[in-house]
């Protein structure tokens, strides 16, 4: 598959929520040049739209979207552990969500900590990275990427302190038949953690 010529990107303009231009199906891989997993750039994620990407555990999953009635739902998958890695998509867990049929979907990446008792320092030491891509008319379009850390929320009058480890990628998109969402979680930026990647779908309360 090839890039769309610059003069033919009219279709991309109709995908109002897309953040980037079309990507070729077989994008070249990127070498990891830094010891810190969290320091890898989006080029690594862009290699994750090729047909050689494995969409099965431990490296990925394929999920069919099931739209809820009068609510929201996640169409997502979680890695079994932190061993996800493959030549076509280094250090990323990839979830492909099919059956979107052009409906709006909000991609996200979420780190699953080894313990439910996450301290403030451990929370801020968890790296979260990912990217999302929408597929339409034979081309992949970038929907954005994210690279951040866990967010610590101090206790309030009605809730205890907690660590926020779920991050939206871009502002979502519509007009796509499927989406791929990549994710990486790393403690101290080096030791890979379990992740959950996918999309939020649904129209909310009726």
PDB file of C-alpha atoms in Angstrom:
ATOM      1  CA  UNK A   1       0.000   0.000   0.000  1.00  0.00           C
ATOM      2  CA  UNK A   2       1.248   3.542  -0.727  1.00  0.00           C
ATOM      3  CA  UNK A   3       0.907   7.079   0.560  1.00  0.00           C
ATOM      4  CA  UNK A   4      -1.895   9.163  -0.923  1.00  0.00           C
ATOM      5  CA  UNK A   5      -0.399  11.908  -3.152  1.00  0.00           C
ATOM      6  CA  UNK A   6      -0.615  15.402  -1.657  1.00  0.00           C
ATOM      7  CA  UNK A   7      -3.208  16.485  -4.228  1.00  0.00           C
ATOM      8  CA  UNK A   8      -5.487  13.618  -3.278  1.00  0.00           C
ATOM      9  CA  UNK A   9      -5.777  14.272   0.437  1.00  0.00           C
ATOM     10  CA  UNK A  10      -9.244  15.769   0.001  1.00  0.00           C
ATOM     11  CA  UNK A  11     -10.692  12.701   1.663  1.00  0.00           C
ATOM     12  CA  UNK A  12      -8.554  13.338   4.730  1.00  0.00           C
ATOM     13  CA  UNK A  13     -10.163  16.749   5.138  1.00  0.00           C
ATOM     14  CA  UNK A  14     -13.553  15.086   5.435  1.00  0.00           C
ATOM     15  CA  UNK A  15     -12.269  13.149   8.424  1.00  0.00           C
ATOM     16  CA  UNK A  16     -12.476  16.211  10.612  1.00  0.00           C
ATOM     17  CA  UNK A  17     -11.126  14.569  13.720  1.00  0.00           C
ATOM     18  CA  UNK A  18      -8.012  13.062  12.128  1.00  0.00           C
ATOM     19  CA  UNK A  19      -4.805  14.641  13.396  1.00  0.00           C
ATOM     20  CA  UNK A  20      -2.467  13.510  10.648  1.00  0.00           C
ATOM     21  CA  UNK A  21      -2.243  12.438   7.056  1.00  0.00           C
ATOM     22  CA  UNK A  22      -2.563   8.939   5.653  1.00  0.00           C
ATOM     23  CA  UNK A  23       0.074   6.319   6.376  1.00  0.00           C
ATOM     24  CA  UNK A  24       1.118   3.465   4.170  1.00  0.00           C
ATOM     25  CA  UNK A  25       0.061  -0.028   5.213  1.00  0.00           C
ATOM     26  CA  UNK A  26       3.617  -1.330   5.289  1.00  0.00           C
ATOM     27  CA  UNK A  27       5.447   1.463   7.085  1.00  0.00           C
ATOM     28  CA  UNK A  28       9.114   0.695   7.801  1.00  0.00           C
ATOM     29  CA  UNK A  29      10.143  -0.238  11.334  1.00  0.00           C
ATOM     30  CA  UNK A  30      12.163   2.000  13.599  1.00  0.00           C
ATOM     31  CA  UNK A  31      15.201   1.023  15.618  1.00  0.00           C
ATOM     32  CA  UNK A  32      15.227   1.528  19.367  1.00  0.00           C
ATOM     33  CA  UNK A  33      18.177   3.830  19.987  1.00  0.00           C
ATOM     34  CA  UNK A  34      17.647   4.726  23.638  1.00  0.00           C
ATOM     35  CA  UNK A  35      17.643   2.482  26.694  1.00  0.00           C
ATOM     36  CA  UNK A  36      14.523   4.151  28.036  1.00  0.00           C
ATOM     37  CA  UNK A  37      11.396   2.605  26.539  1.00  0.00           C
ATOM     38  CA  UNK A  38       9.423   5.750  27.282  1.00  0.00           C
ATOM     39  CA  UNK A  39      11.731   7.887  25.139  1.00  0.00           C
ATOM     40  CA  UNK A  40      10.743   6.224  21.863  1.00  0.00           C
ATOM     41  CA  UNK A  41       9.067   8.531  19.361  1.00  0.00           C
ATOM     42  CA  UNK A  42       5.901   8.113  17.306  1.00  0.00           C
ATOM     43  CA  UNK A  43       7.872   6.641  14.397  1.00  0.00           C
ATOM     44  CA  UNK A  44       7.875   3.352  16.264  1.00  0.00           C
ATOM     45  CA  UNK A  45       4.094   3.426  16.538  1.00  0.00           C
ATOM     46  CA  UNK A  46       3.686   4.276  12.865  1.00  0.00           C
ATOM     47  CA  UNK A  47       5.298   0.938  11.983  1.00  0.00           C
ATOM     48  CA  UNK A  48       2.376  -0.718  13.797  1.00  0.00           C
ATOM     49  CA  UNK A  49      -0.128  -0.298  10.938  1.00  0.00           C
ATOM     50  CA  UNK A  50       1.499  -2.893   8.679  1.00  0.00           C
ATOM     51  CA  UNK A  51      -0.121  -6.210   7.813  1.00  0.00           C
ATOM     52  CA  UNK A  52       2.750  -8.076   9.503  1.00  0.00           C
ATOM     53  CA  UNK A  53       1.765  -6.846  12.965  1.00  0.00           C
ATOM     54  CA  UNK A  54       0.692  -9.705  15.230  1.00  0.00           C
ATOM     55  CA  UNK A  55      -2.773  -9.148  16.694  1.00  0.00           C
ATOM     56  CA  UNK A  56      -2.655 -11.976  19.225  1.00  0.00           C
ATOM     57  CA  UNK A  57      -1.296 -12.388  22.740  1.00  0.00           C
ATOM     58  CA  UNK A  58       1.212 -11.526  24.012  1.00  0.00           C
ATOM     59  CA  UNK A  59       1.710  -8.793  21.410  1.00  0.00           C
ATOM     60  CA  UNK A  60      -1.810  -7.720  20.519  1.00  0.00           C
ATOM     61  CA  UNK A  61      -5.473  -8.529  20.045  1.00  0.00           C
ATOM     62  CA  UNK A  62      -8.359  -8.096  17.614  1.00  0.00           C
ATOM     63  CA  UNK A  63     -11.666  -6.917  19.073  1.00  0.00           C
ATOM     64  CA  UNK A  64     -15.069  -6.396  17.443  1.00  0.00           C
ATOM     65  CA  UNK A  65     -16.903  -3.246  18.543  1.00  0.00           C
ATOM     66  CA  UNK A  66     -20.295  -3.826  20.158  1.00  0.00           C
ATOM     67  CA  UNK A  67     -22.148  -0.536  20.474  1.00  0.00           C
ATOM     68  CA  UNK A  68     -24.149  -0.190  23.703  1.00  0.00           C
ATOM     69  CA  UNK A  69     -27.688   1.171  23.916  1.00  0.00           C
ATOM     70  CA  UNK A  70     -27.951   4.466  25.790  1.00  0.00           C
ATOM     71  CA  UNK A  71     -24.520   4.306  27.411  1.00  0.00           C
ATOM     72  CA  UNK A  72     -20.784   4.093  26.794  1.00  0.00           C
ATOM     73  CA  UNK A  73     -18.555   1.027  26.563  1.00  0.00           C
ATOM     74  CA  UNK A  74     -14.947   0.101  25.898  1.00  0.00           C
ATOM     75  CA  UNK A  75     -13.911  -2.062  22.956  1.00  0.00           C
ATOM     76  CA  UNK A  76     -10.449  -2.939  24.215  1.00  0.00           C
ATOM     77  CA  UNK A  77      -7.969  -5.648  25.145  1.00  0.00           C
ATOM     78  CA  UNK A  78      -5.284  -5.977  27.813  1.00  0.00           C
ATOM     79  CA  UNK A  79      -1.879  -7.575  27.541  1.00  0.00           C
ATOM     80  CA  UNK A  80      -1.331 -10.733  29.563  1.00  0.00           C
ATOM     81  CA  UNK A  81       1.896  -9.291  30.961  1.00  0.00           C
ATOM     82  CA  UNK A  82       4.735  -6.978  29.971  1.00  0.00           C
ATOM     83  CA  UNK A  83       6.381  -9.227  27.369  1.00  0.00           C
ATOM     84  CA  UNK A  84       4.699  -7.614  24.343  1.00  0.00           C
ATOM     85  CA  UNK A  85       7.263  -6.990  21.608  1.00  0.00           C
ATOM     86  CA  UNK A  86       7.531  -7.832  17.918  1.00  0.00           C
ATOM     87  CA  UNK A  87       9.729  -6.779  14.990  1.00  0.00           C
ATOM     88  CA  UNK A  88       6.963  -4.797  13.278  1.00  0.00           C
ATOM     89  CA  UNK A  89       5.881  -2.914  16.376  1.00  0.00           C
ATOM     90  CA  UNK A  90       8.648  -2.755  18.954  1.00  0.00           C
ATOM     91  CA  UNK A  91       7.632  -2.606  22.622  1.00  0.00           C
ATOM     92  CA  UNK A  92       3.971  -1.940  21.845  1.00  0.00           C
ATOM     93  CA  UNK A  93       0.802  -3.860  22.565  1.00  0.00           C
ATOM     94  CA  UNK A  94      -1.583  -3.388  19.614  1.00  0.00           C
ATOM     95  CA  UNK A  95      -5.358  -3.664  19.706  1.00  0.00           C
ATOM     96  CA  UNK A  96      -7.281  -3.533  16.436  1.00  0.00           C
ATOM     97  CA  UNK A  97     -10.945  -2.635  16.895  1.00  0.00           C
ATOM     98  CA  UNK A  98     -13.124  -3.650  13.957  1.00  0.00           C
ATOM     99  CA  UNK A  99     -16.789  -3.031  13.155  1.00  0.00           C
ATOM    100  CA  UNK A 100     -16.766   0.709  13.850  1.00  0.00           C
ATOM    101  CA  UNK A 101     -18.799   1.377  10.679  1.00  0.00           C
ATOM    102  CA  UNK A 102     -17.858   5.044  10.662  1.00  0.00           C
ATOM    103  CA  UNK A 103     -19.120   5.749  14.161  1.00  0.00           C
ATOM    104  CA  UNK A 104     -17.214   8.007  16.532  1.00  0.00           C
ATOM    105  CA  UNK A 105     -14.655   6.306  18.786  1.00  0.00           C
ATOM    106  CA  UNK A 106     -12.196   7.705  21.346  1.00  0.00           C
ATOM    107  CA  UNK A 107      -8.881   5.797  21.508  1.00  0.00           C
ATOM    108  CA  UNK A 108      -7.127   5.365  24.857  1.00  0.00           C
ATOM    109  CA  UNK A 109      -4.183   3.635  26.511  1.00  0.00           C
ATOM    110  CA  UNK A 110      -4.197   2.482  30.124  1.00  0.00           C
ATOM    111  CA  UNK A 111      -1.431   1.038  32.297  1.00  0.00           C
ATOM    112  CA  UNK A 112      -2.374  -1.849  34.572  1.00  0.00           C
ATOM    113  CA  UNK A 113      -0.125  -1.673  37.670  1.00  0.00           C
ATOM    114  CA  UNK A 114       1.278  -4.784  39.314  1.00  0.00           C
ATOM    115  CA  UNK A 115      -0.376  -3.776  42.610  1.00  0.00           C
ATOM    116  CA  UNK A 116      -3.601  -1.945  43.344  1.00  0.00           C
ATOM    117  CA  UNK A 117      -1.770  -0.054  46.101  1.00  0.00           C
ATOM    118  CA  UNK A 118       0.131   2.499  43.994  1.00  0.00           C
ATOM    119  CA  UNK A 119       1.991   5.208  45.893  1.00  0.00           C
ATOM    120  CA  UNK A 120       2.345   8.766  44.638  1.00  0.00           C
ATOM    121  CA  UNK A 121       6.008   8.289  43.685  1.00  0.00           C
ATOM    122  CA  UNK A 122       5.291   4.981  41.934  1.00  0.00           C
ATOM    123  CA  UNK A 123       2.384   6.586  40.071  1.00  0.00           C
ATOM    124  CA  UNK A 124       4.519   9.430  38.757  1.00  0.00           C
ATOM    125  CA  UNK A 125       7.211   6.908  37.782  1.00  0.00           C
ATOM    126  CA  UNK A 126       4.899   4.961  35.457  1.00  0.00           C
ATOM    127  CA  UNK A 127       5.400   5.944  31.820  1.00  0.00           C
ATOM    128  CA  UNK A 128       2.447   5.755  29.427  1.00  0.00           C
ATOM    129  CA  UNK A 129       2.815   5.980  25.650  1.00  0.00           C
ATOM    130  CA  UNK A 130       0.670   5.131  22.665  1.00  0.00           C
ATOM    131  CA  UNK A 131      -0.747   6.121  19.316  1.00  0.00           C
ATOM    132  CA  UNK A 132      -3.981   5.601  17.412  1.00  0.00           C
ATOM    133  CA  UNK A 133      -4.766   5.101  13.733  1.00  0.00           C
ATOM    134  CA  UNK A 134      -8.027   4.988  11.790  1.00  0.00           C
ATOM    135  CA  UNK A 135      -8.528   2.936   8.615  1.00  0.00           C
ATOM    136  CA  UNK A 136     -10.682   4.226   5.756  1.00  0.00           C
ATOM    137  CA  UNK A 137     -10.745   3.544   2.003  1.00  0.00           C
ATOM    138  CA  UNK A 138      -7.555   1.482   2.087  1.00  0.00           C
ATOM    139  CA  UNK A 139      -5.416   3.919   4.072  1.00  0.00           C
ATOM    140  CA  UNK A 140      -4.384   4.404   7.679  1.00  0.00           C
ATOM    141  CA  UNK A 141      -4.723   7.896   9.163  1.00  0.00           C
ATOM    142  CA  UNK A 142      -2.933   9.081  12.292  1.00  0.00           C
ATOM    143  CA  UNK A 143      -5.321  10.085  15.076  1.00  0.00           C
ATOM    144  CA  UNK A 144      -2.615  11.270  17.444  1.00  0.00           C
ATOM    145  CA  UNK A 145      -0.133  10.015  19.988  1.00  0.00           C
ATOM    146  CA  UNK A 146       0.569  10.473  23.681  1.00  0.00           C
ATOM    147  CA  UNK A 147       3.603  10.188  25.940  1.00  0.00           C
ATOM    148  CA  UNK A 148       3.120  10.981  29.613  1.00  0.00           C
ATOM    149  CA  UNK A 149       3.271   9.557  33.140  1.00  0.00           C
ATOM    150  CA  UNK A 150       0.732   8.528  35.728  1.00  0.00           C
ATOM    151  CA  UNK A 151      -1.243  11.382  37.299  1.00  0.00           C
ATOM    152  CA  UNK A 152      -1.610  11.504  41.068  1.00  0.00           C
ATOM    153  CA  UNK A 153      -4.924  12.828  42.401  1.00  0.00           C
ATOM    154  CA  UNK A 154      -4.848  13.865  46.078  1.00  0.00           C
ATOM    155  CA  UNK A 155      -7.678  12.813  48.357  1.00  0.00           C
ATOM    156  CA  UNK A 156     -10.802  14.964  48.284  1.00  0.00           C
ATOM    157  CA  UNK A 157     -13.798  15.321  50.615  1.00  0.00           C
ATOM    158  CA  UNK A 158     -15.598  12.388  48.981  1.00  0.00           C
ATOM    159  CA  UNK A 159     -12.847  10.147  47.570  1.00  0.00           C
ATOM    160  CA  UNK A 160      -9.419   8.788  48.533  1.00  0.00           C
ATOM    161  CA  UNK A 161      -6.195   9.657  46.735  1.00  0.00           C
ATOM    162  CA  UNK A 162      -5.630   7.632  43.570  1.00  0.00           C
ATOM    163  CA  UNK A 163      -3.382   7.218  40.548  1.00  0.00           C
ATOM    164  CA  UNK A 164      -4.793   7.978  37.094  1.00  0.00           C
ATOM    165  CA  UNK A 165      -3.279   5.632  34.525  1.00  0.00           C
ATOM    166  CA  UNK A 166      -5.732   5.930  31.635  1.00  0.00           C
ATOM    167  CA  UNK A 167      -5.048   8.515  28.935  1.00  0.00           C
ATOM    168  CA  UNK A 168      -7.061   9.451  25.849  1.00  0.00           C
ATOM    169  CA  UNK A 169      -5.176   9.607  22.551  1.00  0.00           C
ATOM    170  CA  UNK A 170      -6.135  12.634  20.500  1.00  0.00           C
ATOM    171  CA  UNK A 171      -9.747  13.748  20.320  1.00  0.00           C
ATOM    172  CA  UNK A 172     -11.107  10.585  18.710  1.00  0.00           C
ATOM    173  CA  UNK A 173     -12.453  10.190  15.217  1.00  0.00           C
ATOM    174  CA  UNK A 174     -15.312   9.063  12.989  1.00  0.00           C
ATOM    175  CA  UNK A 175     -15.547   7.815   9.434  1.00  0.00           C
ATOM    176  CA  UNK A 176     -13.331   4.768   9.996  1.00  0.00           C
ATOM    177  CA  UNK A 177     -14.107   1.084   9.584  1.00  0.00           C
ATOM    178  CA  UNK A 178     -11.508   0.084  12.173  1.00  0.00           C
ATOM    179  CA  UNK A 179      -8.854   1.539  14.441  1.00  0.00           C
ATOM    180  CA  UNK A 180      -5.528   0.355  15.783  1.00  0.00           C
ATOM    181  CA  UNK A 181      -4.414   1.575  19.185  1.00  0.00           C
ATOM    182  CA  UNK A 182      -0.876   0.935  20.427  1.00  0.00           C
ATOM    183  CA  UNK A 183       0.277   1.132  24.001  1.00  0.00           C
ATOM    184  CA  UNK A 184       3.334   0.931  26.203  1.00  0.00           C
ATOM    185  CA  UNK A 185       3.515   1.017  29.967  1.00  0.00           C
ATOM    186  CA  UNK A 186       6.850   1.171  31.757  1.00  0.00           C
ATOM    187  CA  UNK A 187       7.858   1.489  35.383  1.00  0.00           C
ATOM    188  CA  UNK A 188      10.709   4.003  35.741  1.00  0.00           C
ATOM    189  CA  UNK A 189      10.650   4.242  31.944  1.00  0.00           C
ATOM    190  CA  UNK A 190      12.407   0.887  31.542  1.00  0.00           C
ATOM    191  CA  UNK A 191      10.507  -2.085  32.981  1.00  0.00           C
ATOM    192  CA  UNK A 192       7.461  -2.817  30.856  1.00  0.00           C
ATOM    193  CA  UNK A 193       4.070  -3.095  32.529  1.00  0.00           C
ATOM    194  CA  UNK A 194       0.726  -4.508  31.459  1.00  0.00           C
ATOM    195  CA  UNK A 195      -1.350  -2.201  29.292  1.00  0.00           C
ATOM    196  CA  UNK A 196      -4.888  -1.992  27.978  1.00  0.00           C
ATOM    197  CA  UNK A 197      -5.582  -0.351  24.633  1.00  0.00           C
ATOM    198  CA  UNK A 198      -8.747   0.244  22.673  1.00  0.00           C
ATOM    199  CA  UNK A 199     -11.542   2.747  22.106  1.00  0.00           C
ATOM    200  CA  UNK A 200     -14.491   4.189  23.994  1.00  0.00           C
ATOM    201  CA  UNK A 201     -17.739   3.992  22.022  1.00  0.00           C
ATOM    202  CA  UNK A 202     -21.411   4.788  22.528  1.00  0.00           C
ATOM    203  CA  UNK A 203     -23.730   7.791  22.531  1.00  0.00           C
ATOM    204  CA  UNK A 204     -24.237   8.154  26.260  1.00  0.00           C
ATOM    205  CA  UNK A 205     -27.551   8.341  28.148  1.00  0.00           C
ATOM    206  CA  UNK A 206     -30.724   8.463  26.082  1.00  0.00           C
TER     207      UNK A 206
END
